[in-house]
Short mmCIF file of C-alpha atoms in Angstrom, two decimals:
data_model
loop_
_atom_site.label_atom_id
_atom_site.label_comp_id
_atom_site.label_asym_id
_atom_site.label_seq_id
_atom_site.Cartn_x
_atom_site.Cartn_y
_atom_site.Cartn_z
CA UNK A 1 38.98 -58.90 1.74
CA UNK A 2 35.55 -58.88 2.67
CA UNK A 3 32.90 -59.88 0.45
CA UNK A 4 29.70 -57.49 1.56
CA UNK A 5 26.49 -59.52 1.18
CA UNK A 6 24.00 -58.66 -1.63
CA UNK A 7 21.63 -57.53 0.34
CA UNK A 8 23.80 -55.71 2.54
CA UNK A 9 24.58 -53.80 -0.96
CA UNK A 10 20.98 -53.07 -2.10
CA UNK A 11 20.16 -52.13 0.87
CA UNK A 12 22.44 -48.89 0.49
CA UNK A 13 21.81 -48.12 -3.22
CA UNK A 14 17.85 -48.19 -1.21
CA UNK A 15 18.91 -45.93 1.02
CA UNK A 16 21.34 -43.83 -1.05
CA UNK A 17 18.48 -43.02 -3.45
CA UNK A 18 15.57 -42.86 -0.72
CA UNK A 19 17.73 -39.48 0.40
CA UNK A 20 18.20 -38.31 -3.20
CA UNK A 21 15.02 -38.93 -3.79
CA UNK A 22 13.29 -36.94 -0.71
CA UNK A 23 16.28 -34.07 -1.57
CA UNK A 24 14.63 -33.86 -4.85
CA UNK A 25 11.44 -33.19 -2.94
CA UNK A 26 12.79 -30.84 -0.56
CA UNK A 27 13.93 -28.97 -3.00
CA UNK A 28 10.93 -29.14 -5.38
CA UNK A 29 9.32 -28.08 -2.50
CA UNK A 30 11.16 -25.48 -1.67
CA UNK A 31 10.69 -24.47 -4.93
CA UNK A 32 7.48 -23.81 -4.99
CA UNK A 33 7.33 -22.82 -1.99
CA UNK A 34 9.32 -19.52 -2.89
CA UNK A 35 7.19 -19.96 -5.95
CA UNK A 36 3.68 -19.19 -4.33
CA UNK A 37 4.01 -17.14 -1.41
CA UNK A 38 5.92 -14.68 -0.02
CA UNK A 39 8.13 -16.83 2.48
CA UNK A 40 11.44 -14.59 3.01
CA UNK A 41 10.33 -12.04 0.16
CA UNK A 42 10.68 -8.64 0.25
CA UNK A 43 9.49 -6.98 3.53
CA UNK A 44 9.00 -3.74 2.59
CA UNK A 45 8.40 -1.29 -1.76
CA UNK A 46 7.77 1.35 -2.84
CA UNK A 47 10.75 3.28 -0.79
CA UNK A 48 9.19 2.23 1.99
CA UNK A 49 6.06 3.56 1.16
CA UNK A 50 4.19 -0.02 2.21
CA UNK A 51 4.73 -3.46 4.22
CA UNK A 52 4.37 -6.97 2.57
CA UNK A 53 1.90 -7.41 5.32
CA UNK A 54 -0.44 -4.31 3.44
CA UNK A 55 0.02 -5.28 -0.01
CA UNK A 56 -0.55 -9.15 0.99
CA UNK A 57 -4.10 -8.59 1.23
CA UNK A 58 -4.51 -5.94 -1.64
CA UNK A 59 -3.24 -8.35 -3.70
CA UNK A 60 -3.65 -11.44 -2.16
CA UNK A 61 -3.58 -15.07 -4.01
CA UNK A 62 -0.84 -18.18 -4.83
CA UNK A 63 2.44 -15.94 -5.59
CA UNK A 64 4.96 -14.06 -4.93
CA UNK A 65 4.93 -10.41 -4.20
CA UNK A 66 8.21 -8.22 -6.41
CA UNK A 67 8.44 -4.69 -7.99
CA UNK A 68 7.29 -4.33 -11.59
CA UNK A 69 9.27 -1.27 -11.91
CA UNK A 70 13.06 -2.02 -12.49
CA UNK A 71 13.34 0.90 -9.76
CA UNK A 72 11.98 3.40 -7.02
CA UNK A 73 11.94 6.43 -7.24
CA UNK A 74 13.25 8.89 -3.65
CA UNK A 75 12.07 11.32 -5.27
CA UNK A 76 8.96 12.93 -3.73
CA UNK A 77 6.92 14.31 -6.47
CA UNK A 78 7.79 11.79 -8.51
CA UNK A 79 6.34 8.39 -6.10
CA UNK A 80 5.68 6.16 -8.69
CA UNK A 81 5.46 2.68 -7.81
CA UNK A 82 4.36 -0.52 -9.12
CA UNK A 83 3.38 -4.01 -7.31
CA UNK A 84 2.50 -7.57 -9.25
CA UNK A 85 1.81 -10.72 -7.53
CA UNK A 86 3.40 -13.20 -9.61
CA UNK A 87 3.78 -16.46 -9.45
CA UNK A 88 5.76 -19.51 -11.84
CA UNK A 89 2.29 -21.92 -12.14
CA UNK A 90 0.22 -21.37 -15.56
CA UNK A 91 -3.03 -19.37 -15.61
CA UNK A 92 -2.66 -18.03 -11.73
CA UNK A 93 -4.45 -14.78 -11.93
CA UNK A 94 -1.52 -11.94 -11.39
CA UNK A 95 -3.38 -9.16 -9.21
CA UNK A 96 -1.42 -5.30 -9.69
CA UNK A 97 -1.00 -2.01 -7.73
CA UNK A 98 -0.03 0.97 -8.71
CA UNK A 99 -0.14 3.55 -6.34
CA UNK A 100 1.66 7.06 -7.35
CA UNK A 101 1.28 10.90 -7.36
CA UNK A 102 -0.35 13.09 -8.83
CA UNK A 103 -1.84 16.86 -9.08
CA UNK A 104 -5.19 17.42 -9.63
CA UNK A 105 -8.38 19.13 -9.01
CA UNK A 106 -9.10 18.91 -5.39
CA UNK A 107 -12.74 17.32 -6.62
CA UNK A 108 -11.41 15.22 -9.53
CA UNK A 109 -12.93 11.71 -8.39
CA UNK A 110 -16.14 13.43 -8.26
CA UNK A 111 -17.21 14.36 -11.79
CA UNK A 112 -14.09 12.45 -13.78
CA UNK A 113 -14.70 10.39 -17.11
CA UNK A 114 -11.86 8.68 -15.11
CA UNK A 115 -13.41 7.97 -11.34
CA UNK A 116 -16.26 6.65 -12.75
CA UNK A 117 -19.76 6.26 -10.53
CA UNK A 118 -18.72 8.23 -7.40
CA UNK A 119 -21.99 7.35 -5.87
CA UNK A 120 -20.25 3.39 -5.56
CA UNK A 121 -17.10 4.31 -4.06
CA UNK A 122 -17.40 3.82 0.17
CA UNK A 123 -15.77 7.96 1.12
CA UNK A 124 -13.40 8.07 4.61
CA UNK A 125 -15.54 9.24 8.15
CA UNK A 126 -13.23 11.59 10.39
CA UNK A 127 -9.29 11.86 9.53
CA UNK A 128 -7.91 11.47 5.53
CA UNK A 129 -10.07 12.76 2.75
CA UNK A 130 -10.56 10.77 0.36
CA UNK A 131 -12.30 6.93 -1.19
CA UNK A 132 -12.45 3.35 -2.63
CA UNK A 133 -14.31 0.23 -4.06
CA UNK A 134 -12.76 -2.50 -5.29
CA UNK A 135 -10.37 -1.23 -8.01
CA UNK A 136 -8.66 2.11 -6.69
CA UNK A 137 -8.53 4.57 -4.07
CA UNK A 138 -8.34 8.11 -3.44
CA UNK A 139 -6.38 10.50 -0.86
CA UNK A 140 -5.57 13.94 -0.73
CA UNK A 141 -2.91 14.84 1.19
CA UNK A 142 -3.34 17.13 4.41
CA UNK A 143 -3.38 20.84 4.37
CA UNK A 144 -0.36 22.05 3.78
CA UNK A 145 0.45 19.94 0.79
CA UNK A 146 -0.71 22.36 -1.51
CA UNK A 147 1.69 24.92 -0.92
CA UNK A 148 4.45 21.84 -2.11
CA UNK A 149 3.14 22.01 -5.54
CA UNK A 150 6.28 21.60 -8.22
CA UNK A 151 6.42 24.18 -11.06
CA UNK A 152 4.58 23.97 -13.92
CA UNK A 153 1.26 22.90 -11.41
CA UNK A 154 -1.91 24.81 -12.00
CA UNK A 155 -2.38 26.81 -8.49
CA UNK A 156 -5.36 25.43 -8.29
CA UNK A 157 -4.74 21.59 -8.55
CA UNK A 158 -4.01 19.93 -4.64
CA UNK A 159 -1.58 16.55 -4.16
CA UNK A 160 -3.39 13.46 -4.32
CA UNK A 161 -1.92 9.74 -3.55
CA UNK A 162 -3.92 7.62 -5.83
CA UNK A 163 -3.82 4.10 -6.18
CA UNK A 164 -5.09 2.15 -8.94
CA UNK A 165 -5.97 -2.32 -9.41
CA UNK A 166 -5.43 -4.19 -12.32
CA UNK A 167 -6.49 -8.39 -12.83
CA UNK A 168 -7.76 -8.06 -8.89
CA UNK A 169 -9.94 -6.47 -6.15
CA UNK A 170 -9.52 -5.86 -2.51
CA UNK A 171 -11.99 -5.39 -0.20
CA UNK A 172 -12.29 -1.98 0.57
CA UNK A 173 -10.51 -1.57 4.65
CA UNK A 174 -6.98 -3.24 3.71
CA UNK A 175 -7.07 -0.89 0.31
CA UNK A 176 -7.68 2.34 1.74
CA UNK A 177 -5.56 1.26 4.57
CA UNK A 178 -2.81 0.89 1.98
CA UNK A 179 -3.69 4.42 -0.22
CA UNK A 180 -3.95 6.13 3.50
CA UNK A 181 -0.12 4.77 4.34
CA UNK A 182 1.63 5.19 0.69
CA UNK A 183 -0.03 8.43 1.28
CA UNK A 184 1.72 9.73 4.43
CA UNK A 185 4.63 8.41 3.26
CA UNK A 186 4.53 11.00 0.20
CA UNK A 187 3.15 13.58 2.82
CA UNK A 188 6.42 12.99 4.90
CA UNK A 189 8.98 12.60 1.78
CA UNK A 190 7.44 16.46 0.44
CA UNK A 191 8.02 17.67 4.42
CA UNK A 192 3.81 18.39 5.53
CA UNK A 193 2.89 15.50 7.24
CA UNK A 194 2.47 18.27 10.16
CA UNK A 195 -1.61 16.84 10.24
CA UNK A 196 -2.83 13.93 12.92
CA UNK A 197 -5.40 13.02 9.91
CA UNK A 198 -3.42 10.07 8.49
CA UNK A 199 -2.78 8.35 11.73
CA UNK A 200 -6.35 8.61 11.85
CA UNK A 201 -8.02 4.95 11.97
CA UNK A 202 -9.66 4.88 7.95
CA UNK A 203 -13.91 4.03 8.87
CA UNK A 204 -15.79 3.83 6.00
CA UNK A 205 -18.90 4.93 4.56
CA UNK A 206 -21.28 4.15 2.35
CA UNK A 207 -22.45 3.08 0.12
CA UNK A 208 -26.02 2.47 1.47
CA UNK A 209 -28.46 -0.21 1.02
CA UNK A 210 -25.79 -2.28 0.57
CA UNK A 211 -25.40 -0.45 -3.19
CA UNK A 212 -28.74 -1.52 -4.79
CA UNK A 213 -29.69 1.49 -6.52
CA UNK A 214 -33.79 2.16 -5.43
CA UNK A 215 -36.62 4.25 -7.44
CA UNK A 216 -35.99 7.56 -7.96
CA UNK A 217 -38.99 9.61 -5.67
CA UNK A 218 -39.13 12.54 -8.23
CA UNK A 219 -40.70 15.28 -5.74
CA UNK A 220 -37.60 14.01 -3.29
CA UNK A 221 -35.17 12.61 -5.66
CA UNK A 222 -31.58 11.43 -3.75
CA UNK A 223 -33.64 10.93 -0.20
CA UNK A 224 -33.63 14.57 -0.04
CA UNK A 225 -37.35 16.43 0.66
CA UNK A 226 -38.22 18.09 -1.61
CA UNK A 227 -35.00 17.83 -4.41
CA UNK A 228 -38.09 18.06 -7.33
CA UNK A 229 -36.40 17.00 -11.03
CA UNK A 230 -37.02 19.84 -12.52
CA UNK A 231 -39.90 19.30 -16.02
CA UNK A 232 -36.61 20.98 -18.62
CA UNK A 233 -34.07 18.18 -17.65
CA UNK A 234 -36.78 15.35 -17.97
CA UNK A 235 -37.46 14.23 -21.83
CA UNK A 236 -40.52 11.92 -22.14
CA UNK A 237 -39.59 8.65 -23.19
CA UNK A 238 -35.69 9.05 -23.46
CA UNK A 239 -34.55 10.42 -19.94
CA UNK A 240 -37.27 10.05 -17.42
CA UNK A 241 -36.79 9.44 -12.87
CA UNK A 242 -35.45 5.62 -12.54
CA UNK A 243 -33.64 4.39 -9.91
CA UNK A 244 -30.31 5.51 -7.82
CA UNK A 245 -27.32 4.81 -5.34
CA UNK A 246 -26.81 7.36 -2.71
CA UNK A 247 -23.61 7.38 -0.15
CA UNK A 248 -23.82 7.16 3.53
CA UNK A 249 -24.79 10.65 5.40
CA UNK A 250 -22.06 10.10 8.27
CA UNK A 251 -18.95 11.02 5.73
CA UNK A 252 -18.28 14.65 4.98
CA UNK A 253 -18.35 13.96 1.31
CA UNK A 254 -21.73 12.82 -0.13
CA UNK A 255 -22.81 11.24 -3.74
CA UNK A 256 -25.63 10.43 -5.92
CA UNK A 257 -25.86 8.93 -8.87
CA UNK A 258 -28.86 9.36 -10.90
CA UNK A 259 -29.72 6.30 -14.01
CA UNK A 260 -33.07 8.25 -15.97
CA UNK A 261 -34.96 5.18 -17.93
CA UNK A 262 -34.10 5.69 -21.51
CA UNK A 263 -31.99 4.51 -24.33
CA UNK A 264 -28.59 4.27 -22.92
CA UNK A 265 -29.24 4.34 -19.22
CA UNK A 266 -27.57 8.89 -19.01
CA UNK A 267 -26.77 8.91 -15.46
CA UNK A 268 -26.61 11.96 -13.71
CA UNK A 269 -24.30 12.57 -10.52
CA UNK A 270 -24.70 15.03 -7.27
CA UNK A 271 -22.43 15.47 -4.87
CA UNK A 272 -22.18 17.68 -1.58
CA UNK A 273 -19.24 17.60 0.71
CA UNK A 274 -17.95 19.62 4.08
CA UNK A 275 -14.76 18.19 3.61
CA UNK A 276 -12.78 21.04 4.89
CA UNK A 277 -10.25 20.18 2.63
CA UNK A 278 -12.01 19.90 -0.79
CA UNK A 279 -13.79 23.13 -0.49
CA UNK A 280 -10.64 25.26 0.05
CA UNK A 281 -8.92 23.01 -2.63
CA UNK A 282 -12.25 23.87 -5.06
CA UNK A 283 -12.62 28.08 -3.95
CA UNK A 284 -8.43 28.47 -6.00
CA UNK A 285 -10.28 26.73 -8.54
CA UNK A 286 -11.43 30.08 -10.53
CA UNK A 287 -13.53 27.29 -12.74
CA UNK A 288 -15.85 26.43 -10.15
CA UNK A 289 -18.55 28.90 -11.02
CA UNK A 290 -22.07 27.92 -11.02
CA UNK A 291 -22.80 28.21 -14.17
CA UNK A 292 -20.03 25.01 -14.55
CA UNK A 293 -22.06 23.22 -12.23
CA UNK A 294 -19.27 22.96 -9.59
CA UNK A 295 -19.16 25.56 -7.04
CA UNK A 296 -18.16 26.40 -2.98
CA UNK A 297 -20.89 28.72 -1.30
CA UNK A 298 -21.00 29.77 2.18
CA UNK A 299 -23.42 27.94 4.83
CA UNK A 300 -23.93 28.99 8.42
CA UNK A 301 -21.77 25.86 9.19
CA UNK A 302 -19.37 26.28 6.73
CA UNK A 303 -18.44 26.10 3.63
CA UNK A 304 -20.02 23.35 1.65
CA UNK A 305 -19.01 21.69 -2.46
CA UNK A 306 -22.20 21.44 -4.40
CA UNK A 307 -21.52 19.63 -7.97
CA UNK A 308 -23.31 18.10 -11.02
CA UNK A 309 -22.07 16.13 -13.87
CA UNK A 310 -23.50 14.43 -16.18
CA UNK A 311 -22.83 11.56 -19.29
CA UNK A 312 -22.30 11.63 -22.94
CA UNK A 313 -25.82 9.98 -22.95
CA UNK A 314 -27.37 12.69 -21.15
CA UNK A 315 -25.47 14.77 -22.80
CA UNK A 316 -26.75 13.99 -25.86
CA UNK A 317 -30.34 13.69 -25.62
CA UNK A 318 -30.32 17.23 -24.21
CA UNK A 319 -29.29 18.60 -27.35
CA UNK A 320 -31.17 16.15 -29.72
CA UNK A 321 -34.27 18.38 -28.69
CA UNK A 322 -31.75 21.71 -29.05
CA UNK A 323 -29.21 23.76 -27.62
CA UNK A 324 -31.61 25.98 -25.89
CA UNK A 325 -33.08 22.85 -24.15
CA UNK A 326 -29.67 22.01 -23.38
CA UNK A 327 -28.75 25.03 -20.56
CA UNK A 328 -31.91 25.16 -19.65
CA UNK A 329 -31.58 21.37 -18.33
CA UNK A 330 -28.37 21.89 -16.56
CA UNK A 331 -28.84 25.52 -15.70
CA UNK A 332 -32.59 24.19 -14.14
CA UNK A 333 -31.09 21.25 -12.31
CA UNK A 334 -28.28 22.53 -10.77
CA UNK A 335 -30.58 25.44 -9.46
CA UNK A 336 -33.02 22.66 -7.99
CA UNK A 337 -30.33 21.02 -6.39
CA UNK A 338 -28.59 24.29 -4.68
CA UNK A 339 -31.11 25.65 -3.58
CA UNK A 340 -32.38 22.44 -2.21
CA UNK A 341 -28.40 21.90 -0.08
CA UNK A 342 -28.89 25.98 1.02
CA UNK A 343 -32.49 25.93 2.74
CA UNK A 344 -31.39 22.49 3.95
CA UNK A 345 -27.58 23.96 5.31
CA UNK A 346 -28.55 27.26 5.62
CA UNK A 347 -26.53 28.59 2.80
CA UNK A 348 -26.01 31.71 0.52
CA UNK A 349 -27.53 31.29 -2.34
CA UNK A 350 -26.80 34.18 -4.05
#
């Protein structure tokens, strides 16, 4: 019987131990890659509405793209999808994206309390109708989709794809592209994707001046020659001209937000739009009247949407001065804005 030299037995034991260690390291590396990247992960999400390549830059960072909800709704009317980037590492951020179809007034994002500060958003230039920030995006579904609304939805409401991020921020271009892709998928499911609007490349406009507010010229507010803030809308020491932020002029929808000098920094939001999808939607809304500070009027180049809204701080300041003062300020401000816009674009003022 041949006896193996001691050093040979030790060498083989060392080799086996080394192989085991290498296998363990490889296994750990594999787990780290699996937990921390999208390698060999799911390629399509949200009932095939979005690809992992579209979601990855929106939900940036370490971790793995996973669906939050247990199933994906195939009914286009019930389209709702939540995707999260999960990580096994403690303290790692887990950004989350929710995309869903809703039915809203066509101008819901221009004066809504849920979509704050529309002047800070970037608006689409050509192609789709919508806007985007680092955490939110909305896209109106194209013409023809308004006829696809389910029973029980108000006639004036239109289908809109909304996308919201939590625990994270994204480049506007990436979030806009993902929102348009999801909108295209939903429109196809509803049978109203014939328009080429959702196929056009996404171009964004605004806010101007890197988004930084600028001082307001009381006689040319919002950069509009001749738009003077009426005295009835100002309160000495409590609501005086302060700063403004405006979106760019290339988009069909433009917004100006005035932040007044005074307690609580009262804010006014003024919006105009020549986008046919938006103006047609608002025309169906019987509550859209000059008395309600939002209306659509006929102009030389087509319909124009004009609207004004303000925050609770401004409203409360006016109400403190009395109900009459509040009504006079509201009416005077909207009329001044409307008349300036109408004169500039050759609109009817009756």
